[in-house]
CSV table of C-alpha atoms in Angstrom, one decimal:
chain,number,residue,atom,x,y,z
A,1,UNK,CA,8.5,48.6,-115.6
A,2,UNK,CA,9.8,51.6,-113.6
A,3,UNK,CA,12.8,53.4,-114.9
A,4,UNK,CA,15.9,53.4,-112.6
A,5,UNK,CA,16.6,57.0,-111.8
A,6,UNK,CA,19.6,56.2,-109.5
A,7,UNK,CA,22.2,55.3,-112.1
A,8,UNK,CA,25.2,57.5,-112.6
A,9,UNK,CA,28.0,57.3,-115.2
A,10,UNK,CA,30.2,55.5,-112.6
A,11,UNK,CA,27.5,53.0,-111.9
A,12,UNK,CA,26.9,52.3,-115.6
A,13,UNK,CA,30.7,51.6,-115.9
A,14,UNK,CA,30.3,49.3,-112.9
A,15,UNK,CA,27.5,47.4,-114.6
A,16,UNK,CA,29.9,46.4,-117.3
A,17,UNK,CA,32.3,44.8,-114.9
A,18,UNK,CA,34.1,47.6,-113.2
A,19,UNK,CA,35.7,47.9,-109.8
A,20,UNK,CA,34.3,48.6,-106.3
A,21,UNK,CA,31.1,50.7,-106.3
A,22,UNK,CA,30.5,54.0,-104.6
A,23,UNK,CA,28.7,54.1,-101.3
A,24,UNK,CA,25.4,56.0,-101.0
A,25,UNK,CA,25.3,59.5,-99.5
A,26,UNK,CA,24.1,60.4,-96.0
A,27,UNK,CA,21.2,62.1,-97.7
A,28,UNK,CA,20.2,59.0,-99.5
A,29,UNK,CA,20.7,56.8,-96.4
A,30,UNK,CA,18.4,59.2,-94.5
A,31,UNK,CA,15.5,57.9,-96.7
A,32,UNK,CA,15.7,54.5,-95.0
A,33,UNK,CA,12.8,54.5,-92.5
A,34,UNK,CA,11.1,57.5,-94.1
A,35,UNK,CA,10.3,57.3,-97.9
A,36,UNK,CA,12.0,53.9,-98.0
A,37,UNK,CA,11.5,51.0,-95.5
A,38,UNK,CA,14.5,50.3,-93.3
A,39,UNK,CA,15.6,47.6,-95.8
A,40,UNK,CA,15.2,49.9,-98.8
A,41,UNK,CA,11.8,49.1,-100.3
A,42,UNK,CA,9.3,51.7,-101.3
A,43,UNK,CA,7.3,52.6,-98.2
A,44,UNK,CA,4.3,53.8,-100.0
A,45,UNK,CA,1.5,51.9,-101.7
A,46,UNK,CA,1.5,51.5,-105.5
A,47,UNK,CA,-0.6,53.7,-107.7
A,48,UNK,CA,-3.9,51.8,-107.5
A,49,UNK,CA,-3.5,50.6,-103.9
A,50,UNK,CA,-3.3,47.0,-104.8
A,51,UNK,CA,0.1,46.9,-103.1
A,52,UNK,CA,-0.4,48.6,-99.7
A,53,UNK,CA,2.0,50.8,-97.8
A,54,UNK,CA,4.5,48.9,-95.6
A,55,UNK,CA,3.4,49.3,-92.0
A,56,UNK,CA,6.2,47.4,-90.3
A,57,UNK,CA,5.3,43.8,-91.3
A,58,UNK,CA,4.5,41.1,-88.7
A,59,UNK,CA,6.1,42.1,-85.4
A,60,UNK,CA,4.6,39.6,-83.1
A,61,UNK,CA,3.4,36.0,-83.1
A,62,UNK,CA,-0.4,35.2,-83.1
A,63,UNK,CA,-2.0,34.4,-79.8
A,64,UNK,CA,-1.4,30.8,-78.7
A,65,UNK,CA,1.7,30.3,-80.7
A,66,UNK,CA,4.8,28.9,-79.0
A,67,UNK,CA,8.3,28.3,-80.3
A,68,UNK,CA,8.6,24.9,-82.0
A,69,UNK,CA,5.1,25.0,-83.4
A,70,UNK,CA,4.4,25.1,-87.1
A,71,UNK,CA,3.4,28.7,-87.8
A,72,UNK,CA,-0.4,29.3,-87.8
A,73,UNK,CA,-1.7,31.4,-90.7
A,74,UNK,CA,-2.3,35.0,-89.5
A,75,UNK,CA,-4.3,35.6,-92.7
A,76,UNK,CA,-6.4,32.5,-92.7
A,77,UNK,CA,-9.6,34.6,-93.2
A,78,UNK,CA,-8.4,36.0,-96.5
A,79,UNK,CA,-10.3,34.8,-99.6
A,80,UNK,CA,-9.0,34.2,-103.1
A,81,UNK,CA,-9.5,37.5,-105.0
A,82,UNK,CA,-9.0,36.0,-108.5
A,83,UNK,CA,-7.5,33.0,-110.1
A,84,UNK,CA,-5.1,33.0,-113.1
A,85,UNK,CA,-5.6,30.1,-115.4
A,86,UNK,CA,-4.7,29.1,-119.0
A,87,UNK,CA,-8.2,30.4,-120.0
A,88,UNK,CA,-7.6,34.0,-118.8
A,89,UNK,CA,-3.8,34.1,-119.1
A,90,UNK,CA,-3.8,37.1,-121.5
A,91,UNK,CA,-5.6,39.3,-119.0
A,92,UNK,CA,-2.8,38.9,-116.5
A,93,UNK,CA,0.4,38.5,-118.6
A,94,UNK,CA,1.7,41.8,-117.5
A,95,UNK,CA,1.9,40.4,-113.9
A,96,UNK,CA,3.7,37.2,-114.9
A,97,UNK,CA,7.3,36.2,-115.6
A,98,UNK,CA,8.2,34.2,-118.7
A,99,UNK,CA,8.7,31.2,-116.5
A,100,UNK,CA,5.2,31.5,-115.0
A,101,UNK,CA,3.7,31.8,-118.5
A,102,UNK,CA,5.6,28.7,-119.6
A,103,UNK,CA,4.1,26.7,-116.7
A,104,UNK,CA,0.6,27.5,-118.0
A,105,UNK,CA,1.7,26.3,-121.5
A,106,UNK,CA,3.1,23.0,-120.1
A,107,UNK,CA,0.3,22.3,-117.7
A,108,UNK,CA,-2.8,24.0,-119.1
A,109,UNK,CA,-5.3,21.8,-117.3
A,110,UNK,CA,-3.8,21.7,-113.8
A,111,UNK,CA,-1.5,24.8,-113.2
A,112,UNK,CA,-3.2,27.9,-111.8
A,113,UNK,CA,-2.5,30.8,-109.5
A,114,UNK,CA,-4.9,31.7,-106.7
A,115,UNK,CA,-4.2,35.3,-106.0
A,116,UNK,CA,-4.9,36.8,-102.5
A,117,UNK,CA,-4.8,40.3,-100.9
A,118,UNK,CA,-1.2,41.6,-100.8
A,119,UNK,CA,0.2,41.5,-97.3
A,120,UNK,CA,3.6,43.2,-96.8
A,121,UNK,CA,4.4,41.0,-93.8
A,122,UNK,CA,8.2,40.9,-94.1
A,123,UNK,CA,10.1,42.2,-91.1
A,124,UNK,CA,13.4,41.7,-89.2
A,125,UNK,CA,14.6,42.8,-85.7
A,126,UNK,CA,15.4,46.4,-85.1
A,127,UNK,CA,19.1,45.8,-84.7
A,128,UNK,CA,19.2,44.5,-88.3
A,129,UNK,CA,17.4,47.7,-89.5
A,130,UNK,CA,20.0,49.7,-87.6
A,131,UNK,CA,22.9,47.8,-89.1
A,132,UNK,CA,21.4,48.2,-92.6
A,133,UNK,CA,21.3,52.0,-92.3
A,134,UNK,CA,25.0,51.9,-91.1
A,135,UNK,CA,25.9,49.6,-94.0
A,136,UNK,CA,24.4,52.0,-96.6
A,137,UNK,CA,27.1,54.6,-96.3
A,138,UNK,CA,30.1,52.2,-95.8
A,139,UNK,CA,29.5,49.0,-97.7
A,140,UNK,CA,31.3,48.3,-101.0
A,141,UNK,CA,32.3,45.4,-103.2
A,142,UNK,CA,35.8,44.2,-103.6
A,143,UNK,CA,37.4,44.5,-107.0
A,144,UNK,CA,35.3,42.6,-109.5
A,145,UNK,CA,32.3,42.3,-107.2
A,146,UNK,CA,33.3,38.9,-105.8
A,147,UNK,CA,32.9,39.9,-102.2
A,148,UNK,CA,31.7,42.6,-99.8
A,149,UNK,CA,33.5,44.8,-97.3
A,150,UNK,CA,32.4,47.4,-94.9
A,151,UNK,CA,29.1,45.7,-94.0
A,152,UNK,CA,27.8,43.4,-91.3
A,153,UNK,CA,24.5,42.0,-90.0
A,154,UNK,CA,22.1,44.0,-92.2
A,155,UNK,CA,21.5,44.4,-95.9
A,156,UNK,CA,24.7,45.8,-97.4
A,157,UNK,CA,23.2,47.8,-100.2
A,158,UNK,CA,19.6,48.8,-99.3
A,159,UNK,CA,19.7,51.4,-102.2
A,160,UNK,CA,21.3,49.2,-104.9
A,161,UNK,CA,23.0,50.8,-107.8
A,162,UNK,CA,23.5,47.7,-109.9
A,163,UNK,CA,22.7,44.0,-110.2
A,164,UNK,CA,25.7,42.8,-108.3
A,165,UNK,CA,24.7,44.8,-105.2
A,166,UNK,CA,21.1,43.5,-105.5
A,167,UNK,CA,22.2,39.9,-105.6
A,168,UNK,CA,24.5,40.4,-102.7
A,169,UNK,CA,21.6,41.7,-100.7
A,170,UNK,CA,19.8,38.4,-101.3
A,171,UNK,CA,22.9,36.4,-100.3
A,172,UNK,CA,23.5,38.4,-97.1
A,173,UNK,CA,19.9,39.0,-96.1
A,174,UNK,CA,19.0,38.2,-92.5
A,175,UNK,CA,17.6,34.7,-91.8
A,176,UNK,CA,18.4,34.3,-88.1
A,177,UNK,CA,21.8,33.5,-86.5
A,178,UNK,CA,22.1,29.8,-85.4
A,179,UNK,CA,19.5,27.5,-87.0
A,180,UNK,CA,18.9,23.7,-87.0
A,181,UNK,CA,16.4,22.2,-89.4
A,182,UNK,CA,15.0,18.8,-90.2
A,183,UNK,CA,13.9,19.3,-93.8
A,184,UNK,CA,13.0,16.9,-96.6
A,185,UNK,CA,13.1,17.0,-100.4
A,186,UNK,CA,11.4,15.1,-103.2
A,187,UNK,CA,11.8,14.8,-106.9
A,188,UNK,CA,8.5,13.3,-108.1
A,189,UNK,CA,8.4,11.2,-111.3
A,190,UNK,CA,6.1,12.2,-114.1
A,191,UNK,CA,3.4,10.1,-112.6
A,192,UNK,CA,3.7,11.6,-109.2
A,193,UNK,CA,5.6,8.9,-107.3
A,194,UNK,CA,8.5,10.0,-105.1
A,195,UNK,CA,11.1,9.0,-102.6
A,196,UNK,CA,11.4,11.3,-99.6
A,197,UNK,CA,15.0,12.4,-98.8
A,198,UNK,CA,15.4,13.5,-95.2
A,199,UNK,CA,18.0,16.1,-94.4
A,200,UNK,CA,19.4,17.3,-91.1
A,201,UNK,CA,20.9,20.8,-91.4
A,202,UNK,CA,22.8,23.2,-89.3
A,203,UNK,CA,23.4,26.9,-90.2
A,204,UNK,CA,25.5,29.5,-88.5
A,205,UNK,CA,25.4,32.9,-90.0
A,206,UNK,CA,28.6,34.6,-88.8
A,207,UNK,CA,27.7,37.7,-90.9
A,208,UNK,CA,24.4,38.1,-88.8
A,209,UNK,CA,25.8,37.7,-85.3
A,210,UNK,CA,24.4,40.6,-83.3
A,211,UNK,CA,27.9,41.8,-82.2
A,212,UNK,CA,29.5,41.4,-85.7
A,213,UNK,CA,31.3,44.4,-87.1
A,214,UNK,CA,32.8,44.9,-90.6
A,215,UNK,CA,36.3,44.8,-89.0
A,216,UNK,CA,35.7,41.4,-87.3
A,217,UNK,CA,34.1,40.1,-90.5
A,218,UNK,CA,37.1,41.2,-92.6
A,219,UNK,CA,39.5,39.4,-90.3
A,220,UNK,CA,37.5,36.1,-90.1
A,221,UNK,CA,36.2,36.3,-93.7
A,222,UNK,CA,33.3,33.9,-92.9
A,223,UNK,CA,29.8,34.6,-94.1
A,224,UNK,CA,28.2,31.4,-93.0
A,225,UNK,CA,28.8,27.8,-91.9
A,226,UNK,CA,26.6,25.0,-93.2
A,227,UNK,CA,26.4,21.3,-92.4
A,228,UNK,CA,24.0,18.9,-94.1
A,229,UNK,CA,23.5,15.2,-93.4
A,230,UNK,CA,21.2,12.8,-95.2
A,231,UNK,CA,19.3,10.7,-92.7
A,232,UNK,CA,16.9,8.8,-95.1
A,233,UNK,CA,16.5,6.8,-97.2
A,234,UNK,CA,18.8,4.1,-95.8
A,235,UNK,CA,20.9,3.8,-99.0
A,236,UNK,CA,22.0,7.4,-98.7
A,237,UNK,CA,22.0,7.8,-94.9
A,238,UNK,CA,25.2,9.3,-93.6
A,239,UNK,CA,26.1,11.2,-96.7
A,240,UNK,CA,27.2,14.6,-95.5
A,241,UNK,CA,28.4,18.0,-96.6
A,242,UNK,CA,30.2,20.9,-94.9
A,243,UNK,CA,30.5,24.4,-96.3
A,244,UNK,CA,32.4,27.4,-95.1
A,245,UNK,CA,31.1,30.4,-97.1
A,246,UNK,CA,33.3,33.5,-97.3
A,247,UNK,CA,32.3,37.1,-97.6
A,248,UNK,CA,35.3,38.1,-99.7
A,249,UNK,CA,35.5,35.3,-102.2
A,250,UNK,CA,38.3,37.0,-104.0
A,251,UNK,CA,40.5,36.6,-101.0
A,252,UNK,CA,39.4,33.1,-100.2
A,253,UNK,CA,36.8,31.1,-102.3
A,254,UNK,CA,34.2,28.8,-100.7
A,255,UNK,CA,35.7,25.9,-98.7
A,256,UNK,CA,33.7,22.6,-98.7
A,257,UNK,CA,34.1,19.0,-97.6
A,258,UNK,CA,32.0,15.8,-98.1
A,259,UNK,CA,31.7,12.6,-96.2
A,260,UNK,CA,31.1,9.4,-98.2
A,261,UNK,CA,29.6,6.5,-96.2
A,262,UNK,CA,31.2,3.9,-98.6
A,263,UNK,CA,34.7,5.3,-98.2
A,264,UNK,CA,34.2,6.5,-94.6
A,265,UNK,CA,36.4,9.4,-95.3
A,266,UNK,CA,36.1,13.2,-95.3
A,267,UNK,CA,37.3,14.7,-98.5
A,268,UNK,CA,37.9,18.3,-99.6
A,269,UNK,CA,35.3,19.2,-102.2
A,270,UNK,CA,36.3,22.2,-104.3
A,271,UNK,CA,33.7,21.4,-106.9
A,272,UNK,CA,30.8,22.0,-104.6
A,273,UNK,CA,30.0,25.3,-106.3
A,274,UNK,CA,28.4,26.8,-109.5
A,275,UNK,CA,26.7,24.2,-111.7
A,276,UNK,CA,27.7,21.0,-109.9
A,277,UNK,CA,24.5,19.0,-109.4
A,278,UNK,CA,22.9,19.6,-105.9
A,279,UNK,CA,22.9,17.0,-103.2
A,280,UNK,CA,20.7,14.0,-104.1
A,281,UNK,CA,18.7,16.3,-106.4
A,282,UNK,CA,18.3,13.9,-109.4
A,283,UNK,CA,20.2,16.5,-111.4
A,284,UNK,CA,17.2,18.9,-111.1
A,285,UNK,CA,19.1,21.8,-109.6
A,286,UNK,CA,22.7,23.1,-109.5
A,287,UNK,CA,24.7,23.8,-106.3
A,288,UNK,CA,24.3,27.5,-106.8
A,289,UNK,CA,20.5,27.1,-107.1
A,290,UNK,CA,20.2,26.3,-103.4
A,291,UNK,CA,18.4,29.2,-101.6
A,292,UNK,CA,17.6,30.4,-105.1
A,293,UNK,CA,21.1,31.7,-105.5
A,294,UNK,CA,24.2,31.2,-103.4
A,295,UNK,CA,28.0,31.4,-103.7
A,296,UNK,CA,30.3,33.4,-106.0
A,297,UNK,CA,28.7,35.7,-108.6
A,298,UNK,CA,31.9,35.8,-110.6
A,299,UNK,CA,30.8,33.8,-113.7
A,300,UNK,CA,28.1,36.3,-114.7
A,301,UNK,CA,27.6,39.9,-115.7
A,302,UNK,CA,24.8,41.3,-113.5
A,303,UNK,CA,22.3,43.9,-114.7
A,304,UNK,CA,19.8,45.7,-112.6
A,305,UNK,CA,16.9,45.7,-115.0
A,306,UNK,CA,14.5,47.7,-112.8
A,307,UNK,CA,11.5,47.3,-110.6
A,308,UNK,CA,8.2,45.8,-111.6
A,309,UNK,CA,4.9,44.5,-110.1
A,310,UNK,CA,4.4,40.8,-110.5
A,311,UNK,CA,2.7,37.8,-108.8
A,312,UNK,CA,5.0,35.9,-106.4
A,313,UNK,CA,4.4,33.2,-103.7
A,314,UNK,CA,4.0,35.0,-100.4
A,315,UNK,CA,2.6,34.2,-96.9
A,316,UNK,CA,2.4,30.5,-97.8
A,317,UNK,CA,1.3,29.4,-94.4
A,318,UNK,CA,-1.2,26.9,-95.9
A,319,UNK,CA,1.6,25.2,-97.8
A,320,UNK,CA,3.7,25.2,-94.6
A,321,UNK,CA,0.9,23.8,-92.3
A,322,UNK,CA,1.4,20.6,-90.3
A,323,UNK,CA,-2.2,19.7,-91.2
A,324,UNK,CA,-1.1,19.1,-94.8
A,325,UNK,CA,0.6,15.9,-95.8
A,326,UNK,CA,3.4,15.5,-98.3
A,327,UNK,CA,1.1,13.5,-100.6
A,328,UNK,CA,-1.2,16.5,-100.8
A,329,UNK,CA,1.6,18.8,-101.8
A,330,UNK,CA,3.5,16.6,-104.3
A,331,UNK,CA,1.2,16.2,-107.3
A,332,UNK,CA,2.1,15.3,-110.8
A,333,UNK,CA,3.8,18.1,-112.8
A,334,UNK,CA,3.9,20.7,-110.1
A,335,UNK,CA,2.9,21.1,-106.4
A,336,UNK,CA,-0.8,21.4,-105.5
A,337,UNK,CA,-1.9,24.9,-106.7
A,338,UNK,CA,-4.7,24.9,-104.1
A,339,UNK,CA,-2.1,25.1,-101.3
A,340,UNK,CA,-0.2,28.1,-102.9
A,341,UNK,CA,-0.9,31.7,-102.1
A,342,UNK,CA,0.1,34.3,-104.8
A,343,UNK,CA,0.2,38.0,-104.1
A,344,UNK,CA,1.2,41.1,-106.2
A,345,UNK,CA,4.4,42.6,-105.0
A,346,UNK,CA,7.1,44.9,-106.2
A,347,UNK,CA,10.3,43.1,-107.1
A,348,UNK,CA,13.7,44.0,-108.4
A,349,UNK,CA,14.5,42.3,-111.7
A,350,UNK,CA,18.1,41.2,-111.9
A,351,UNK,CA,19.6,39.6,-115.1
A,352,UNK,CA,22.7,37.5,-114.9
A,353,UNK,CA,24.4,36.8,-118.3
A,354,UNK,CA,27.3,34.3,-118.5
A,355,UNK,CA,30.7,36.0,-119.1
A,356,UNK,CA,32.7,35.2,-122.2
A,357,UNK,CA,35.0,32.3,-121.5
A,358,UNK,CA,33.0,31.1,-118.4
A,359,UNK,CA,31.1,27.8,-118.2
A,360,UNK,CA,27.7,27.1,-116.7
A,361,UNK,CA,24.6,25.2,-117.8
A,362,UNK,CA,22.6,28.4,-117.4
A,363,UNK,CA,23.6,31.0,-120.0
A,364,UNK,CA,21.2,33.5,-118.6
A,365,UNK,CA,19.3,33.8,-115.2
A,366,UNK,CA,16.7,36.3,-114.4
A,367,UNK,CA,16.0,36.8,-110.7
A,368,UNK,CA,13.0,38.5,-109.1
A,369,UNK,CA,13.8,39.8,-105.7
A,370,UNK,CA,11.0,40.8,-103.2
A,371,UNK,CA,11.7,44.4,-102.4
A,372,UNK,CA,10.6,44.0,-98.7
A,373,UNK,CA,13.0,41.1,-97.8
A,374,UNK,CA,15.5,40.8,-100.7
A,375,UNK,CA,14.5,37.1,-100.9
A,376,UNK,CA,14.7,35.9,-104.5
A,377,UNK,CA,11.1,34.8,-105.0
A,378,UNK,CA,11.2,33.5,-108.6
A,379,UNK,CA,13.9,32.7,-111.1
A,380,UNK,CA,13.9,32.0,-114.9
A,381,UNK,CA,16.9,30.0,-116.1
A,382,UNK,CA,17.9,29.8,-119.8
A,383,UNK,CA,20.1,27.3,-121.5
A,384,UNK,CA,22.9,27.9,-124.1
A,385,UNK,CA,20.2,28.0,-126.9
A,386,UNK,CA,18.6,30.9,-125.1
A,387,UNK,CA,15.5,28.8,-124.3
A,388,UNK,CA,13.8,28.6,-120.9
A,389,UNK,CA,15.4,25.6,-119.2
A,390,UNK,CA,14.2,25.8,-115.6
A,391,UNK,CA,11.9,27.9,-113.4
A,392,UNK,CA,12.0,28.1,-109.7
A,393,UNK,CA,9.8,29.6,-106.9
A,394,UNK,CA,10.5,30.3,-103.3
A,395,UNK,CA,7.4,30.1,-101.2
A,396,UNK,CA,8.0,32.6,-98.4
A,397,UNK,CA,6.5,33.5,-95.1
A,398,UNK,CA,7.3,35.4,-92.0
A,399,UNK,CA,8.9,33.2,-89.2
A,400,UNK,CA,7.5,35.6,-86.7
A,401,UNK,CA,9.5,34.3,-83.7
A,402,UNK,CA,12.7,35.7,-85.2
A,403,UNK,CA,11.2,37.6,-87.2
A,404,UNK,CA,12.4,37.0,-90.7
A,405,UNK,CA,10.9,36.4,-94.2
A,406,UNK,CA,12.3,33.2,-95.6
A,407,UNK,CA,11.1,30.4,-97.9
A,408,UNK,CA,9.3,27.4,-96.4
A,409,UNK,CA,9.6,25.5,-99.7
A,410,UNK,CA,11.7,26.0,-102.9
A,411,UNK,CA,10.5,24.3,-106.0
A,412,UNK,CA,12.7,23.9,-109.1
A,413,UNK,CA,10.9,22.9,-112.4
A,414,UNK,CA,12.9,21.3,-115.2
A,415,UNK,CA,10.9,22.3,-118.3
A,416,UNK,CA,12.7,19.8,-120.5
A,417,UNK,CA,12.1,16.6,-118.4
A,418,UNK,CA,8.8,18.0,-117.0
A,419,UNK,CA,9.9,17.1,-113.5
A,420,UNK,CA,10.4,19.2,-110.4
A,421,UNK,CA,12.3,19.2,-107.1
A,422,UNK,CA,10.7,20.4,-103.9
A,423,UNK,CA,13.2,21.4,-101.1
A,424,UNK,CA,12.2,22.2,-97.6
A,425,UNK,CA,9.3,19.9,-96.9
A,426,UNK,CA,8.7,20.0,-93.1
A,427,UNK,CA,4.9,19.6,-92.7
A,428,UNK,CA,5.2,16.1,-91.2
A,429,UNK,CA,8.3,16.9,-89.2
A,430,UNK,CA,9.7,19.3,-86.6
A,431,UNK,CA,9.9,23.0,-87.1
A,432,UNK,CA,13.1,25.1,-87.5
A,433,UNK,CA,15.0,25.8,-84.3
A,434,UNK,CA,16.1,29.4,-84.5
A,435,UNK,CA,17.5,29.2,-80.9
A,436,UNK,CA,20.2,26.6,-81.7
A,437,UNK,CA,23.4,27.0,-79.8
A,438,UNK,CA,26.1,26.4,-82.4
A,439,UNK,CA,29.7,27.3,-82.6
A,440,UNK,CA,32.5,27.1,-85.1
A,441,UNK,CA,33.5,23.7,-83.5
A,442,UNK,CA,30.3,22.2,-84.9
A,443,UNK,CA,31.5,22.9,-88.4
A,444,UNK,CA,34.9,21.1,-88.8
A,445,UNK,CA,35.8,18.1,-90.9
A,446,UNK,CA,36.0,16.1,-87.6
A,447,UNK,CA,32.4,17.1,-86.8
A,448,UNK,CA,31.3,16.2,-90.3
A,449,UNK,CA,32.9,12.7,-89.8
A,450,UNK,CA,31.1,12.2,-86.5
A,451,UNK,CA,27.7,13.2,-88.1
A,452,UNK,CA,28.2,10.9,-91.0
A,453,UNK,CA,28.8,7.7,-89.0
A,454,UNK,CA,25.8,8.2,-86.7
């Protein structure tokens, strides 16, 4: 693990729960786009060249692609370089997380990791890079770290000084502006059988609007608007959720509403946060597991452990393909390992430890953030006995029509029940619409009621 050389005494104080953090200097910000990528990753290759230098990532779509298509694999010719299995696990342990190692222990005969050439494909539009550089010298956290001010559009802390800044980078990373999705989730039984839950979702990232400024954001205090409606199976159809996520959660916590088809009423839902079970998840994830982590970080102390090289899911175009059926993906114990692409990448390791007096089913969470995109790519969750409880993976790729690096599938493994939840299945459905024309009027309790009774 690399040592963090950027920590000062003030930062060490902040790590233990201090106040707002110092902004980086103009000299440090000048490294963005030179020795560091525009989002703050190391530009250079690693020592042995197994992680290449970043060359801008994917900046255009492959020939023949048109918006609305599933994304063809730009690396289809790549071959498996090696496979990690239970038999050779010791050889590769230094590249694995405790959660990955546990997966080999639980599923020694079926779980494996096909490792491919590392492709640093992550990219975002130039205007997001420009905003990130501006944020670097002005962004700071509110008292206690439960919000961000002085930032808009781009990564707020591209040169993070502590774990809170790093996790806010994940929460505020660019994923587009107005998005509509038709995604599915499934929680297979131990034998592999499953019921597909179909979800219609709309997302409006106010933080990422091209004309957004820190001043506008402070006045509106809206990070994102989210609406989710269950469309299948019939017994759940019409169940709906609306969330208004705030940037300064100290000034105003998350606002949420639910629509229940039985009652035909919209109700305020203050408990849609933290470790409340996720929507129709069979209790296999918490609300703040969605997108690998979301919402207020206030219940944890956050430590920036350092940077390391590990194997993470990346460029998972095969898993995303519309030539693959859900039955091929959803196999007993875990998703089909033949469809998953693993690559070696540098990640930031961030450890969250539950504060004294706070309650959550996860006492400790360890997040592994891809340095090029700030996407949390893997998470290990520990229970109150300090034992591994759950393990999650975000299978990312570059949506090159935007462009943005985002997960195509999130998989949460409950190690105690030996079941898993797969969120984001869209192989047999329509592709994300990143050109949706949404407004705040689409995210009101009345709009939620209309969606629920369709």
